[in-house]
Amino acid sequence: MSYQLGDTVPAPLADSVGPGTNILVSGPAMSGKRALMLEVLGHGARQGDGSVVVTANDGGAQIYREYREIAPVDEAYVRIIDSIGSTGNGDLEGIVESVSSPGDLTGIGIEFSQISKDAAGNGVDRIRVAFDSLSALLMYVDLERLFRFLHVFTRQIQSKDWIGMFAIDPDSHEPKVINTLNQLFDGVFEIRVPDDGGREIRARGFGNPPTEWVPLD
Protein backbone atom coordinates (compact mmCIF):
# COMPACT_ATOMS: atom_id res chain seq x y z
CA MET A 1 0.00 0.00 0.00
CA SER A 2 1.33 3.44 -0.94
CA TYR A 3 2.40 6.05 1.59
CA GLN A 4 0.21 9.15 1.46
CA LEU A 5 2.31 12.31 1.85
CA GLY A 6 -0.40 14.68 3.07
CA ASP A 7 -1.11 18.29 2.19
CA THR A 8 2.44 19.49 2.92
CA VAL A 9 3.60 18.18 -0.45
CA PRO A 10 1.50 19.92 -3.13
CA ALA A 11 -0.64 17.48 -5.10
CA PRO A 12 0.90 18.26 -8.51
CA LEU A 13 4.17 16.81 -7.23
CA ALA A 14 3.09 13.55 -5.64
CA ASP A 15 0.26 12.69 -3.29
CA SER A 16 1.77 9.32 -2.47
CA VAL A 17 4.85 7.18 -3.04
CA GLY A 18 5.25 3.44 -3.18
CA PRO A 19 6.80 1.28 -0.46
CA GLY A 20 10.58 1.25 -0.59
CA THR A 21 10.90 4.77 -2.02
CA ASN A 22 13.89 6.94 -1.09
CA ILE A 23 13.61 10.70 -1.64
CA LEU A 24 16.27 13.41 -1.60
CA VAL A 25 14.89 16.67 -0.18
CA SER A 26 17.14 19.38 -1.64
CA GLY A 27 17.08 23.04 -0.71
CA PRO A 28 19.11 25.89 0.77
CA ALA A 29 19.52 26.53 4.47
CA MET A 30 16.39 27.75 6.25
CA SER A 31 14.12 26.61 3.41
CA GLY A 32 12.07 24.28 5.60
CA LYS A 33 13.41 20.89 4.55
CA ARG A 34 13.18 19.41 8.03
CA ALA A 35 9.71 20.81 8.63
CA LEU A 36 8.50 19.25 5.39
CA MET A 37 9.93 15.86 6.33
CA LEU A 38 8.46 15.99 9.84
CA GLU A 39 5.06 16.93 8.42
CA VAL A 40 5.17 13.86 6.18
CA LEU A 41 6.10 11.74 9.21
CA GLY A 42 3.32 13.31 11.25
CA HIS A 43 0.78 12.59 8.51
CA GLY A 44 1.83 8.96 8.64
CA ALA A 45 1.66 8.82 12.44
CA ARG A 46 -2.00 9.81 12.29
CA GLN A 47 -2.53 6.78 10.04
CA GLY A 48 -0.61 4.41 12.29
CA ASP A 49 2.78 4.52 10.55
CA GLY A 50 5.94 4.61 12.61
CA SER A 51 8.55 7.39 12.43
CA VAL A 52 12.34 7.34 12.61
CA VAL A 53 14.44 10.52 12.54
CA VAL A 54 18.22 10.62 12.21
CA THR A 55 19.51 14.02 13.28
CA ALA A 56 22.96 15.39 12.58
CA ASN A 57 22.04 19.03 13.19
CA ASP A 58 20.06 19.46 16.42
CA GLY A 59 19.72 17.29 19.52
CA GLY A 60 17.24 14.47 19.83
CA ALA A 61 15.15 16.25 22.45
CA GLN A 62 14.69 19.26 20.14
CA ILE A 63 13.68 17.01 17.24
CA TYR A 64 11.24 15.14 19.46
CA ARG A 65 9.59 18.40 20.55
CA GLU A 66 9.19 19.50 16.94
CA TYR A 67 7.80 16.11 15.96
CA ARG A 68 5.28 16.06 18.80
CA GLU A 69 4.01 19.51 17.86
CA ILE A 70 3.22 18.11 14.43
CA ALA A 71 2.09 14.64 15.52
CA PRO A 72 0.42 14.71 18.95
CA VAL A 73 -0.44 11.02 18.65
CA ASP A 74 0.27 9.38 22.00
CA GLU A 75 0.43 5.85 20.65
CA ALA A 76 2.66 6.76 17.68
CA TYR A 77 5.86 4.74 17.28
CA VAL A 78 8.77 7.19 17.07
CA ARG A 79 12.50 6.69 17.44
CA ILE A 80 15.29 9.24 17.04
CA ILE A 81 18.98 8.66 16.40
CA ASP A 82 20.89 11.65 17.80
CA SER A 83 24.30 11.68 16.12
CA ILE A 84 25.62 14.86 17.71
CA GLY A 85 26.10 13.28 21.14
CA SER A 86 23.89 15.86 22.81
CA THR A 87 22.90 15.78 26.48
CA GLY A 88 19.39 16.35 27.76
CA ASN A 89 17.87 13.20 26.28
CA GLY A 90 17.60 11.38 29.60
CA ASP A 91 13.84 11.69 29.92
CA LEU A 92 13.46 10.23 26.43
CA GLU A 93 15.08 6.88 27.16
CA GLY A 94 13.82 4.31 24.71
CA ILE A 95 12.93 7.00 22.19
CA VAL A 96 16.25 8.77 21.59
CA GLU A 97 19.44 6.79 20.97
CA SER A 98 22.75 8.63 20.72
CA VAL A 99 25.98 8.13 18.81
CA SER A 100 29.13 10.17 19.31
CA SER A 101 29.21 12.31 16.16
CA PRO A 102 27.80 12.62 12.63
CA GLY A 103 31.01 10.97 11.46
CA ASP A 104 30.16 7.76 13.32
CA LEU A 105 28.41 6.14 10.38
CA THR A 106 28.90 2.70 11.86
CA GLY A 107 27.14 3.76 15.04
CA ILE A 108 24.25 5.28 13.10
CA GLY A 109 23.91 2.09 11.08
CA ILE A 110 23.92 -0.10 14.19
CA GLU A 111 21.25 2.01 15.89
CA PHE A 112 19.13 1.95 12.74
CA SER A 113 19.34 -1.84 12.58
CA GLN A 114 18.34 -2.07 16.25
CA ILE A 115 15.35 0.17 15.62
CA SER A 116 14.35 -2.08 12.75
CA LYS A 117 14.31 -5.06 15.08
CA ASP A 118 12.48 -3.09 17.76
CA ALA A 119 9.81 -1.96 15.29
CA ALA A 120 9.25 -5.53 14.15
CA GLY A 121 8.96 -6.62 17.77
CA ASN A 122 6.30 -3.97 18.33
CA GLY A 123 4.34 -5.02 15.25
CA VAL A 124 5.19 -1.85 13.30
CA ASP A 125 5.80 -2.72 9.66
CA ARG A 126 5.28 0.70 8.04
CA ILE A 127 7.97 3.25 8.85
CA ARG A 128 8.75 6.73 7.53
CA VAL A 129 12.39 7.78 7.91
CA ALA A 130 13.73 11.36 7.90
CA PHE A 131 17.47 12.08 7.77
CA ASP A 132 18.55 15.64 8.70
CA SER A 133 20.94 16.10 7.03
CA LEU A 134 23.46 14.69 4.58
CA SER A 135 25.22 18.06 4.41
CA ALA A 136 26.08 17.79 8.09
CA LEU A 137 27.58 14.32 7.55
CA LEU A 138 29.72 15.62 4.68
CA MET A 139 31.47 17.90 7.16
CA TYR A 140 32.83 14.76 8.86
CA VAL A 141 33.23 12.12 6.14
CA ASP A 142 34.22 12.14 2.49
CA LEU A 143 31.84 11.54 -0.38
CA GLU A 144 32.98 8.00 -1.08
CA ARG A 145 32.42 6.86 2.48
CA LEU A 146 29.03 8.56 2.69
CA PHE A 147 27.96 7.00 -0.61
CA ARG A 148 28.81 3.50 0.64
CA PHE A 149 26.93 4.12 3.89
CA LEU A 150 23.85 5.48 2.12
CA HIS A 151 23.87 2.63 -0.38
CA VAL A 152 23.34 0.21 2.51
CA PHE A 153 21.00 2.53 4.42
CA THR A 154 18.65 3.20 1.50
CA ARG A 155 18.63 -0.48 0.55
CA GLN A 156 17.48 -1.33 4.08
CA ILE A 157 14.57 1.06 3.66
CA GLN A 158 13.79 -0.38 0.26
CA SER A 159 13.91 -4.00 1.42
CA LYS A 160 11.54 -3.31 4.32
CA ASP A 161 9.03 -1.41 2.16
CA TRP A 162 9.50 1.72 4.25
CA ILE A 163 10.07 5.22 2.81
CA GLY A 164 13.02 7.50 3.42
CA MET A 165 13.60 11.25 3.06
CA PHE A 166 17.11 12.71 3.18
CA ALA A 167 17.76 16.45 3.40
CA ILE A 168 20.69 18.16 1.68
CA ASP A 169 21.75 21.76 1.02
CA PRO A 170 22.99 21.84 -2.60
CA ASP A 171 24.54 25.28 -2.12
CA SER A 172 27.06 23.75 0.30
CA HIS A 173 28.49 21.23 -2.17
CA GLU A 174 30.03 20.92 -5.60
CA PRO A 175 27.67 19.70 -8.36
CA LYS A 176 29.65 16.44 -8.47
CA VAL A 177 28.58 15.67 -4.90
CA ILE A 178 24.90 16.20 -5.63
CA ASN A 179 25.06 14.26 -8.90
CA THR A 180 26.77 11.32 -7.20
CA LEU A 181 24.28 11.14 -4.34
CA ASN A 182 21.31 11.53 -6.69
CA GLN A 183 22.03 8.03 -7.97
CA LEU A 184 20.86 6.55 -4.65
CA PHE A 185 17.38 8.06 -4.71
CA ASP A 186 14.18 7.38 -6.60
CA GLY A 187 13.37 11.07 -6.86
CA VAL A 188 14.10 14.54 -5.57
CA PHE A 189 11.94 17.22 -4.00
CA GLU A 190 13.70 20.50 -4.79
CA ILE A 191 12.90 23.59 -2.74
CA ARG A 192 13.92 27.10 -3.76
CA VAL A 193 13.43 30.57 -2.29
CA PRO A 194 12.74 33.13 -5.05
CA ASP A 195 14.08 36.66 -4.69
CA ASP A 196 10.55 38.01 -4.28
CA GLY A 197 9.90 35.81 -1.26
CA GLY A 198 7.97 32.65 -0.48
CA ARG A 199 9.07 29.14 -1.28
CA GLU A 200 8.60 26.92 -4.31
CA ILE A 201 8.98 23.19 -4.80
CA ARG A 202 9.16 20.76 -7.68
CA ALA A 203 9.74 17.03 -8.11
CA ARG A 204 12.31 15.31 -10.31
CA GLY A 205 12.58 11.59 -10.95
CA PHE A 206 10.03 9.07 -9.73
CA GLY A 207 9.87 7.80 -13.30
CA ASN A 208 8.29 11.04 -14.54
CA PRO A 209 9.43 14.28 -16.22
CA PRO A 210 10.24 17.14 -13.81
CA THR A 211 7.18 18.96 -12.55
CA GLU A 212 6.68 22.70 -12.73
CA TRP A 213 7.68 24.82 -9.75
CA VAL A 214 4.68 25.34 -7.48
CA PRO A 215 4.23 27.40 -4.28
CA LEU A 216 5.11 25.57 -1.07
CA ASP A 217 3.81 28.15 1.42
C-alpha positions as protocol buffer text, in pm:
chain_id: "A"
residue {
  index: 1
  type: MET
  ca { x: 0 y: 0 z: 0 }
}
residue {
  index: 2
  type: SER
  ca { x: 133 y: 344 z: -94 }
}
residue {
  index: 3
  type: TYR
  ca { x: 240 y: 605 z: 159 }
}
residue {
  index: 4
  type: GLN
  ca { x: 21 y: 915 z: 146 }
}
residue {
  index: 5
  type: LEU
  ca { x: 231 y: 1231 z: 185 }
}
residue {
  index: 6
  type: GLY
  ca { x: -40 y: 1468 z: 307 }
}
residue {
  index: 7
  type: ASP
  ca { x: -111 y: 1829 z: 219 }
}
residue {
  index: 8
  type: THR
  ca { x: 244 y: 1949 z: 292 }
}
residue {
  index: 9
  type: VAL
  ca { x: 360 y: 1818 z: -45 }
}
residue {
  index: 10
  type: PRO
  ca { x: 150 y: 1992 z: -313 }
}
residue {
  index: 11
  type: ALA
  ca { x: -64 y: 1748 z: -510 }
}
residue {
  index: 12
  type: PRO
  ca { x: 90 y: 1826 z: -851 }
}
residue {
  index: 13
  type: LEU
  ca { x: 417 y: 1681 z: -723 }
}
residue {
  index: 14
  type: ALA
  ca { x: 309 y: 1355 z: -564 }
}
residue {
  index: 15
  type: ASP
  ca { x: 26 y: 1269 z: -329 }
}
residue {
  index: 16
  type: SER
  ca { x: 177 y: 932 z: -247 }
}
residue {
  index: 17
  type: VAL
  ca { x: 485 y: 718 z: -304 }
}
residue {
  index: 18
  type: GLY
  ca { x: 525 y: 344 z: -318 }
}
residue {
  index: 19
  type: PRO
  ca { x: 680 y: 128 z: -46 }
}
residue {
  index: 20
  type: GLY
  ca { x: 1058 y: 125 z: -59 }
}
residue {
  index: 21
  type: THR
  ca { x: 1090 y: 477 z: -202 }
}
residue {
  index: 22
  type: ASN
  ca { x: 1389 y: 694 z: -109 }
}
residue {
  index: 23
  type: ILE
  ca { x: 1361 y: 1070 z: -164 }
}
residue {
  index: 24
  type: LEU
  ca { x: 1627 y: 1341 z: -160 }
}
residue {
  index: 25
  type: VAL
  ca { x: 1489 y: 1667 z: -18 }
}
residue {
  index: 26
  type: SER
  ca { x: 1714 y: 1938 z: -164 }
}
residue {
  index: 27
  type: GLY
  ca { x: 1708 y: 2304 z: -71 }
}
residue {
  index: 28
  type: PRO
  ca { x: 1911 y: 2589 z: 77 }
}
residue {
  index: 29
  type: ALA
  ca { x: 1952 y: 2653 z: 447 }
}
residue {
  index: 30
  type: MET
  ca { x: 1639 y: 2775 z: 625 }
}
residue {
  index: 31
  type: SER
  ca { x: 1412 y: 2661 z: 341 }
}
residue {
  index: 32
  type: GLY
  ca { x: 1207 y: 2428 z: 560 }
}
residue {
  index: 33
  type: LYS
  ca { x: 1341 y: 2089 z: 455 }
}
residue {
  index: 34
  type: ARG
  ca { x: 1318 y: 1941 z: 803 }
}
residue {
  index: 35
  type: ALA
  ca { x: 971 y: 2081 z: 863 }
}
residue {
  index: 36
  type: LEU
  ca { x: 850 y: 1925 z: 539 }
}
residue {
  index: 37
  type: MET
  ca { x: 993 y: 1586 z: 633 }
}
residue {
  index: 38
  type: LEU
  ca { x: 846 y: 1599 z: 984 }
}
residue {
  index: 39
  type: GLU
  ca { x: 506 y: 1693 z: 842 }
}
residue {
  index: 40
  type: VAL
  ca { x: 517 y: 1386 z: 618 }
}
residue {
  index: 41
  type: LEU
  ca { x: 610 y: 1174 z: 921 }
}
residue {
  index: 42
  type: GLY
  ca { x: 332 y: 1331 z: 1125 }
}
residue {
  index: 43
  type: HIS
  ca { x: 78 y: 1259 z: 851 }
}
residue {
  index: 44
  type: GLY
  ca { x: 183 y: 896 z: 864 }
}
residue {
  index: 45
  type: ALA
  ca { x: 166 y: 882 z: 1244 }
}
residue {
  index: 46
  type: ARG
  ca { x: -200 y: 981 z: 1229 }
}
residue {
  index: 47
  type: GLN
  ca { x: -253 y: 678 z: 1004 }
}
residue {
  index: 48
  type: GLY
  ca { x: -61 y: 441 z: 1229 }
}
residue {
  index: 49
  type: ASP
  ca { x: 278 y: 452 z: 1055 }
}
residue {
  index: 50
  type: GLY
  ca { x: 594 y: 461 z: 1261 }
}
residue {
  index: 51
  type: SER
  ca { x: 855 y: 739 z: 1243 }
}
residue {
  index: 52
  type: VAL
  ca { x: 1234 y: 734 z: 1261 }
}
residue {
  index: 53
  type: VAL
  ca { x: 1444 y: 1052 z: 1254 }
}
residue {
  index: 54
  type: VAL
  ca { x: 1822 y: 1062 z: 1221 }
}
residue {
  index: 55
  type: THR
  ca { x: 1951 y: 1402 z: 1328 }
}
residue {
  index: 56
  type: ALA
  ca { x: 2296 y: 1539 z: 1258 }
}
residue {
  index: 57
  type: ASN
  ca { x: 2204 y: 1903 z: 1319 }
}
residue {
  index: 58
  type: ASP
  ca { x: 2006 y: 1946 z: 1642 }
}
residue {
  index: 59
  type: GLY
  ca { x: 1972 y: 1729 z: 1952 }
}
residue {
  index: 60
  type: GLY
  ca { x: 1724 y: 1447 z: 1983 }
}
residue {
  index: 61
  type: ALA
  ca { x: 1515 y: 1625 z: 2245 }
}
residue {
  index: 62
  type: GLN
  ca { x: 1469 y: 1926 z: 2014 }
}
residue {
  index: 63
  type: ILE
  ca { x: 1368 y: 1701 z: 1724 }
}
residue {
  index: 64
  type: TYR
  ca { x: 1124 y: 1514 z: 1946 }
}
residue {
  index: 65
  type: ARG
  ca { x: 959 y: 1840 z: 2055 }
}
residue {
  index: 66
  type: GLU
  ca { x: 919 y: 1950 z: 1694 }
}
residue {
  index: 67
  type: TYR
  ca { x: 780 y: 1611 z: 1596 }
}
residue {
  index: 68
  type: ARG
  ca { x: 528 y: 1606 z: 1880 }
}
residue {
  index: 69
  type: GLU
  ca { x: 401 y: 1951 z: 1786 }
}
residue {
  index: 70
  type: ILE
  ca { x: 322 y: 1811 z: 1443 }
}
residue {
  index: 71
  type: ALA
  ca { x: 209 y: 1464 z: 1552 }
}
residue {
  index: 72
  type: PRO
  ca { x: 42 y: 1471 z: 1895 }
}
residue {
  index: 73
  type: VAL
  ca { x: -44 y: 1102 z: 1865 }
}
residue {
  index: 74
  type: ASP
  ca { x: 27 y: 938 z: 2200 }
}
residue {
  index: 75
  type: GLU
  ca { x: 43 y: 585 z: 2065 }
}
residue {
  index: 76
  type: ALA
  ca { x: 266 y: 676 z: 1768 }
}
residue {
  index: 77
  type: TYR
  ca { x: 586 y: 474 z: 1728 }
}
residue {
  index: 78
  type: VAL
  ca { x: 877 y: 719 z: 1707 }
}
residue {
  index: 79
  type: ARG
  ca { x: 1250 y: 669 z: 1744 }
}
residue {
  index: 80
  type: ILE
  ca { x: 1529 y: 924 z: 1704 }
}
residue {
  index: 81
  type: ILE
  ca { x: 1898 y: 866 z: 1640 }
}
residue {
  index: 82
  type: ASP
  ca { x: 2089 y: 1165 z: 1780 }
}
residue {
  index: 83
  type: SER
  ca { x: 2430 y: 1168 z: 1612 }
}
residue {
  index: 84
  type: ILE
  ca { x: 2562 y: 1486 z: 1771 }
}
residue {
  index: 85
  type: GLY
  ca { x: 2610 y: 1328 z: 2114 }
}
residue {
  index: 86
  type: SER
  ca { x: 2389 y: 1586 z: 2281 }
}
residue {
  index: 87
  type: THR
  ca { x: 2290 y: 1578 z: 2648 }
}
residue {
  index: 88
  type: GLY
  ca { x: 1939 y: 1635 z: 2776 }
}
residue {
  index: 89
  type: ASN
  ca { x: 1787 y: 1320 z: 2628 }
}
residue {
  index: 90
  type: GLY
  ca { x: 1760 y: 1138 z: 2960 }
}
residue {
  index: 91
  type: ASP
  ca { x: 1384 y: 1169 z: 2992 }
}
residue {
  index: 92
  type: LEU
  ca { x: 1346 y: 1023 z: 2643 }
}
residue {
  index: 93
  type: GLU
  ca { x: 1508 y: 688 z: 2716 }
}
residue {
  index: 94
  type: GLY
  ca { x: 1382 y: 431 z: 2471 }
}
residue {
  index: 95
  type: ILE
  ca { x: 1293 y: 700 z: 2219 }
}
residue {
  index: 96
  type: VAL
  ca { x: 1625 y: 877 z: 2159 }
}
residue {
  index: 97
  type: GLU
  ca { x: 1944 y: 679 z: 2097 }
}
residue {
  index: 98
  type: SER
  ca { x: 2275 y: 863 z: 2072 }
}
residue {
  index: 99
  type: VAL
  ca { x: 2598 y: 813 z: 1881 }
}
residue {
  index: 100
  type: SER
  ca { x: 2913 y: 1017 z: 1931 }
}
residue {
  index: 101
  type: SER
  ca { x: 2921 y: 1231 z: 1616 }
}
residue {
  index: 102
  type: PRO
  ca { x: 2780 y: 1262 z: 1263 }
}
residue {
  index: 103
  type: GLY
  ca { x: 3101 y: 1097 z: 1146 }
}
residue {
  index: 104
  type: ASP
  ca { x: 3016 y: 776 z: 1332 }
}
residue {
  index: 105
  type: LEU
  ca { x: 2841 y: 614 z: 1038 }
}
residue {
  index: 106
  type: THR
  ca { x: 2890 y: 270 z: 1186 }
}
residue {
  index: 107
  type: GLY
  ca { x: 2714 y: 376 z: 1504 }
}
residue {
  index: 108
  type: ILE
  ca { x: 2425 y: 528 z: 1310 }
}
residue {
  index: 109
  type: GLY
  ca { x: 2391 y: 209 z: 1108 }
}
residue {
  index: 110
  type: ILE
  ca { x: 2392 y: -10 z: 1419 }
}
residue {
  index: 111
  type: GLU
  ca { x: 2125 y: 201 z: 1589 }
}
residue {
  index: 112
  type: PHE
  ca { x: 1913 y: 195 z: 1274 }
}
residue {
  index: 113
  type: SER
  ca { x: 1934 y: -184 z: 1258 }
}
residue {
  index: 114
  type: GLN
  ca { x: 1834 y: -207 z: 1625 }
}
residue {
  index: 115
  type: ILE
  ca { x: 1535 y: 17 z: 1562 }
}
residue {
  index: 116
  type: SER
  ca { x: 1435 y: -208 z: 1275 }
}
residue {
  index: 117
  type: LYS
  ca { x: 1431 y: -506 z: 1508 }
}
residue {
  index: 118
  type: ASP
  ca { x: 1248 y: -309 z: 1776 }
}
residue {
  index: 119
  type: ALA
  ca { x: 981 y: -196 z: 1529 }
}
residue {
  index: 120
  type: ALA
  ca { x: 925 y: -553 z: 1415 }
}
residue {
  index: 121
  type: GLY
  ca { x: 896 y: -662 z: 1777 }
}
residue {
  index: 122
  type: ASN
  ca { x: 630 y: -397 z: 1833 }
}
residue {
  index: 123
  type: GLY
  ca { x: 434 y: -502 z: 1525 }
}
residue {
  index: 124
  type: VAL
  ca { x: 519 y: -185 z: 1330 }
}
residue {
  index: 125
  type: ASP
  ca { x: 580 y: -272 z: 966 }
}
residue {
  index: 126
  type: ARG
  ca { x: 528 y: 70 z: 804 }
}
residue {
  index: 127
  type: ILE
  ca { x: 797 y: 325 z: 885 }
}
residue {
  index: 128
  type: ARG
  ca { x: 875 y: 673 z: 753 }
}
residue {
  index: 129
  type: VAL
  ca { x: 1239 y: 778 z: 791 }
}
residue {
  index: 130
  type: ALA
  ca { x: 1373 y: 1136 z: 790 }
}
residue {
  index: 131
  type: PHE
  ca { x: 1747 y: 1208 z: 777 }
}
residue {
  index: 132
  type: ASP
  ca { x: 1855 y: 1564 z: 870 }
}
residue {
  index: 133
  type: SER
  ca { x: 2094 y: 1610 z: 703 }
}
residue {
  index: 134
  type: LEU
  ca { x: 2346 y: 1469 z: 458 }
}
residue {
  index: 135
  type: SER
  ca { x: 2522 y: 1806 z: 441 }
}
residue {
  index: 136
  type: ALA
  ca { x: 2608 y: 1779 z: 809 }
}
residue {
  index: 137
  type: LEU
  ca { x: 2758 y: 1432 z: 755 }
}
residue {
  index: 138
  type: LEU
  ca { x: 2972 y: 1562 z: 468 }
}
residue {
  index: 139
  type: MET
  ca { x: 3147 y: 1790 z: 716 }
}
residue {
  index: 140
  type: TYR
  ca { x: 3283 y: 1476 z: 886 }
}
residue {
  index: 141
  type: VAL
  ca { x: 3323 y: 1212 z: 614 }
}
residue {
  index: 142
  type: ASP
  ca { x: 3422 y: 1214 z: 249 }
}
residue {
  index: 143
  type: LEU
  ca { x: 3184 y: 1154 z: -38 }
}
residue {
  index: 144
  type: GLU
  ca { x: 3298 y: 800 z: -108 }
}
residue {
  index: 145
  type: ARG
  ca { x: 3242 y: 686 z: 248 }
}
residue {
  index: 146
  type: LEU
  ca { x: 2903 y: 856 z: 269 }
}
residue {
  index: 147
  type: PHE
  ca { x: 2796 y: 700 z: -61 }
}
residue {
  index: 148
  type: ARG
  ca { x: 2881 y: 350 z: 64 }
}
residue {
  index: 149
  type: PHE
  ca { x: 2693 y: 412 z: 389 }
}
residue {
  index: 150
  type: LEU
  ca { x: 2385 y: 548 z: 212 }
}
residue {
  index: 151
  type: HIS
  ca { x: 2387 y: 263 z: -38 }
}
residue {
  index: 152
  type: VAL
  ca { x: 2334 y: 21 z: 251 }
}
residue {
  index: 153
  type: PHE
  ca { x: 2100 y: 253 z: 442 }
}
residue {
  index: 154
  type: THR
  ca { x: 1865 y: 320 z: 150 }
}
residue {
  index: 155
  type: ARG
  ca { x: 1863 y: -48 z: 55 }
}
residue {
  index: 156
  type: GLN
  ca { x: 1748 y: -133 z: 408 }
}
residue {
  index: 157
  type: ILE
  ca { x: 1457 y: 106 z: 366 }
}
residue {
  index: 158
  type: GLN
  ca { x: 1379 y: -38 z: 26 }
}
residue {
  index: 159
  type: SER
  ca { x: 1391 y: -400 z: 142 }
}
residue {
  index: 160
  type: LYS
  ca { x: 1154 y: -331 z: 432 }
}
residue {
  index: 161
  type: ASP
  ca { x: 903 y: -141 z: 216 }
}
residue {
  index: 162
  type: TRP
  ca { x: 950 y: 172 z: 425 }
}
residue {
  index: 163
  type: ILE
  ca { x: 1007 y: 522 z: 281 }
}
residue {
  index: 164
  type: GLY
  ca { x: 1302 y: 750 z: 342 }
}
residue {
  index: 165
  type: MET
  ca { x: 1360 y: 1125 z: 306 }
}
residue {
  index: 166
  type: PHE
  ca { x: 1711 y: 1271 z: 318 }
}
residue {
  index: 167
  type: ALA
  ca { x: 1776 y: 1645 z: 340 }
}
residue {
  index: 168
  type: ILE
  ca { x: 2069 y: 1816 z: 168 }
}
residue {
  index: 169
  type: ASP
  ca { x: 2175 y: 2176 z: 102 }
}
residue {
  index: 170
  type: PRO
  ca { x: 2299 y: 2184 z: -260 }
}
residue {
  index: 171
  type: ASP
  ca { x: 2454 y: 2528 z: -212 }
}
residue {
  index: 172
  type: SER
  ca { x: 2706 y: 2375 z: 30 }
}
residue {
  index: 173
  type: HIS
  ca { x: 2849 y: 2123 z: -217 }
}
residue {
  index: 174
  type: GLU
  ca { x: 3003 y: 2092 z: -560 }
}
residue {
  index: 175
  type: PRO
  ca { x: 2767 y: 1970 z: -836 }
}
residue {
  index: 176
  type: LYS
  ca { x: 2965 y: 1644 z: -847 }
}
residue {
  index: 177
  type: VAL
  ca { x: 2858 y: 1567 z: -490 }
}
residue {
  index: 178
  type: ILE
  ca { x: 2490 y: 1620 z: -563 }
}
residue {
  index: 179
  type: ASN
  ca { x: 2506 y: 1426 z: -890 }
}
residue {
  index: 180
  type: THR
  ca { x: 2677 y: 1132 z: -720 }
}
residue {
  index: 181
  type: LEU
  ca { x: 2428 y: 1114 z: -434 }
}
residue {
  index: 182
  type: ASN
  ca { x: 2131 y: 1153 z: -669 }
}
residue {
  index: 183
  type: GLN
  ca { x: 2203 y: 803 z: -797 }
}
residue {
  index: 184
  type: LEU
  ca { x: 2086 y: 655 z: -465 }
}
residue {
  index: 185
  type: PHE
  ca { x: 1738 y: 806 z: -471 }
}
residue {
  index: 186
  type: ASP
  ca { x: 1418 y: 738 z: -660 }
}
residue {
  index: 187
  type: GLY
  ca { x: 1337 y: 1107 z: -686 }
}
residue {
  index: 188
  type: VAL
  ca { x: 1410 y: 1454 z: -557 }
}
residue {
  index: 189
  type: PHE
  ca { x: 1194 y: 1722 z: -400 }
}
residue {
  index: 190
  type: GLU
  ca { x: 1370 y: 2050 z: -479 }
}
residue {
  index: 191
  type: ILE
  ca { x: 1290 y: 2359 z: -274 }
}
residue {
  index: 192
  type: ARG
  ca { x: 1392 y: 2710 z: -376 }
}
residue {
  index: 193
  type: VAL
  ca { x: 1343 y: 3057 z: -229 }
}
residue {
  index: 194
  type: PRO
  ca { x: 1274 y: 3313 z: -505 }
}
residue {
  index: 195
  type: ASP
  ca { x: 1408 y: 3666 z: -469 }
}
residue {
  index: 196
  type: ASP
  ca { x: 1055 y: 3801 z: -428 }
}
residue {
  index: 197
  type: GLY
  ca { x: 990 y: 3581 z: -126 }
}
residue {
  index: 198
  type: GLY
  ca { x: 797 y: 3265 z: -48 }
}
residue {
  index: 199
  type: ARG
  ca { x: 907 y: 2914 z: -128 }
}
residue {
  index: 200
  type: GLU
  ca { x: 860 y: 2692 z: -431 }
}
residue {
  index: 201
  type: ILE
  ca { x: 898 y: 2319 z: -480 }
}
residue {
  index: 202
  type: ARG
  ca { x: 916 y: 2076 z: -768 }
}
residue {
  index: 203
  type: ALA
  ca { x: 974 y: 1703 z: -811 }
}
residue {
  index: 204
  type: ARG
  ca { x: 1231 y: 1531 z: -1031 }
}
residue {
  index: 205
  type: GLY
  ca { x: 1258 y: 1159 z: -1095 }
}
residue {
  index: 206
  type: PHE
  ca { x: 1003 y: 907 z: -973 }
}
residue {
  index: 207
  type: GLY
  ca { x: 987 y: 780 z: -1330 }
}
residue {
  index: 208
  type: ASN
  ca { x: 829 y: 1104 z: -1454 }
}
residue {
  index: 209
  type: PRO
  ca { x: 943 y: 1428 z: -1622 }
}
residue {
  index: 210
  type: PRO
  ca { x: 1024 y: 1714 z: -1381 }
}
residue {
  index: 211
  type: THR
  ca { x: 718 y: 1896 z: -1255 }
}
residue {
  index: 212
  type: GLU
  ca { x: 668 y: 2270 z: -1273 }
}
residue {
  index: 213
  type: TRP
  ca { x: 768 y: 2482 z: -975 }
}
residue {
  index: 214
  type: VAL
  ca { x: 468 y: 2534 z: -748 }
}
residue {
  index: 215
  type: PRO
  ca { x: 423 y: 2740 z: -428 }
}
residue {
  index: 216
  type: LEU
  ca { x: 511 y: 2557 z: -107 }
}
residue {
  index: 217
  type: ASP
  ca { x: 381 y: 2815 z: 142 }
}
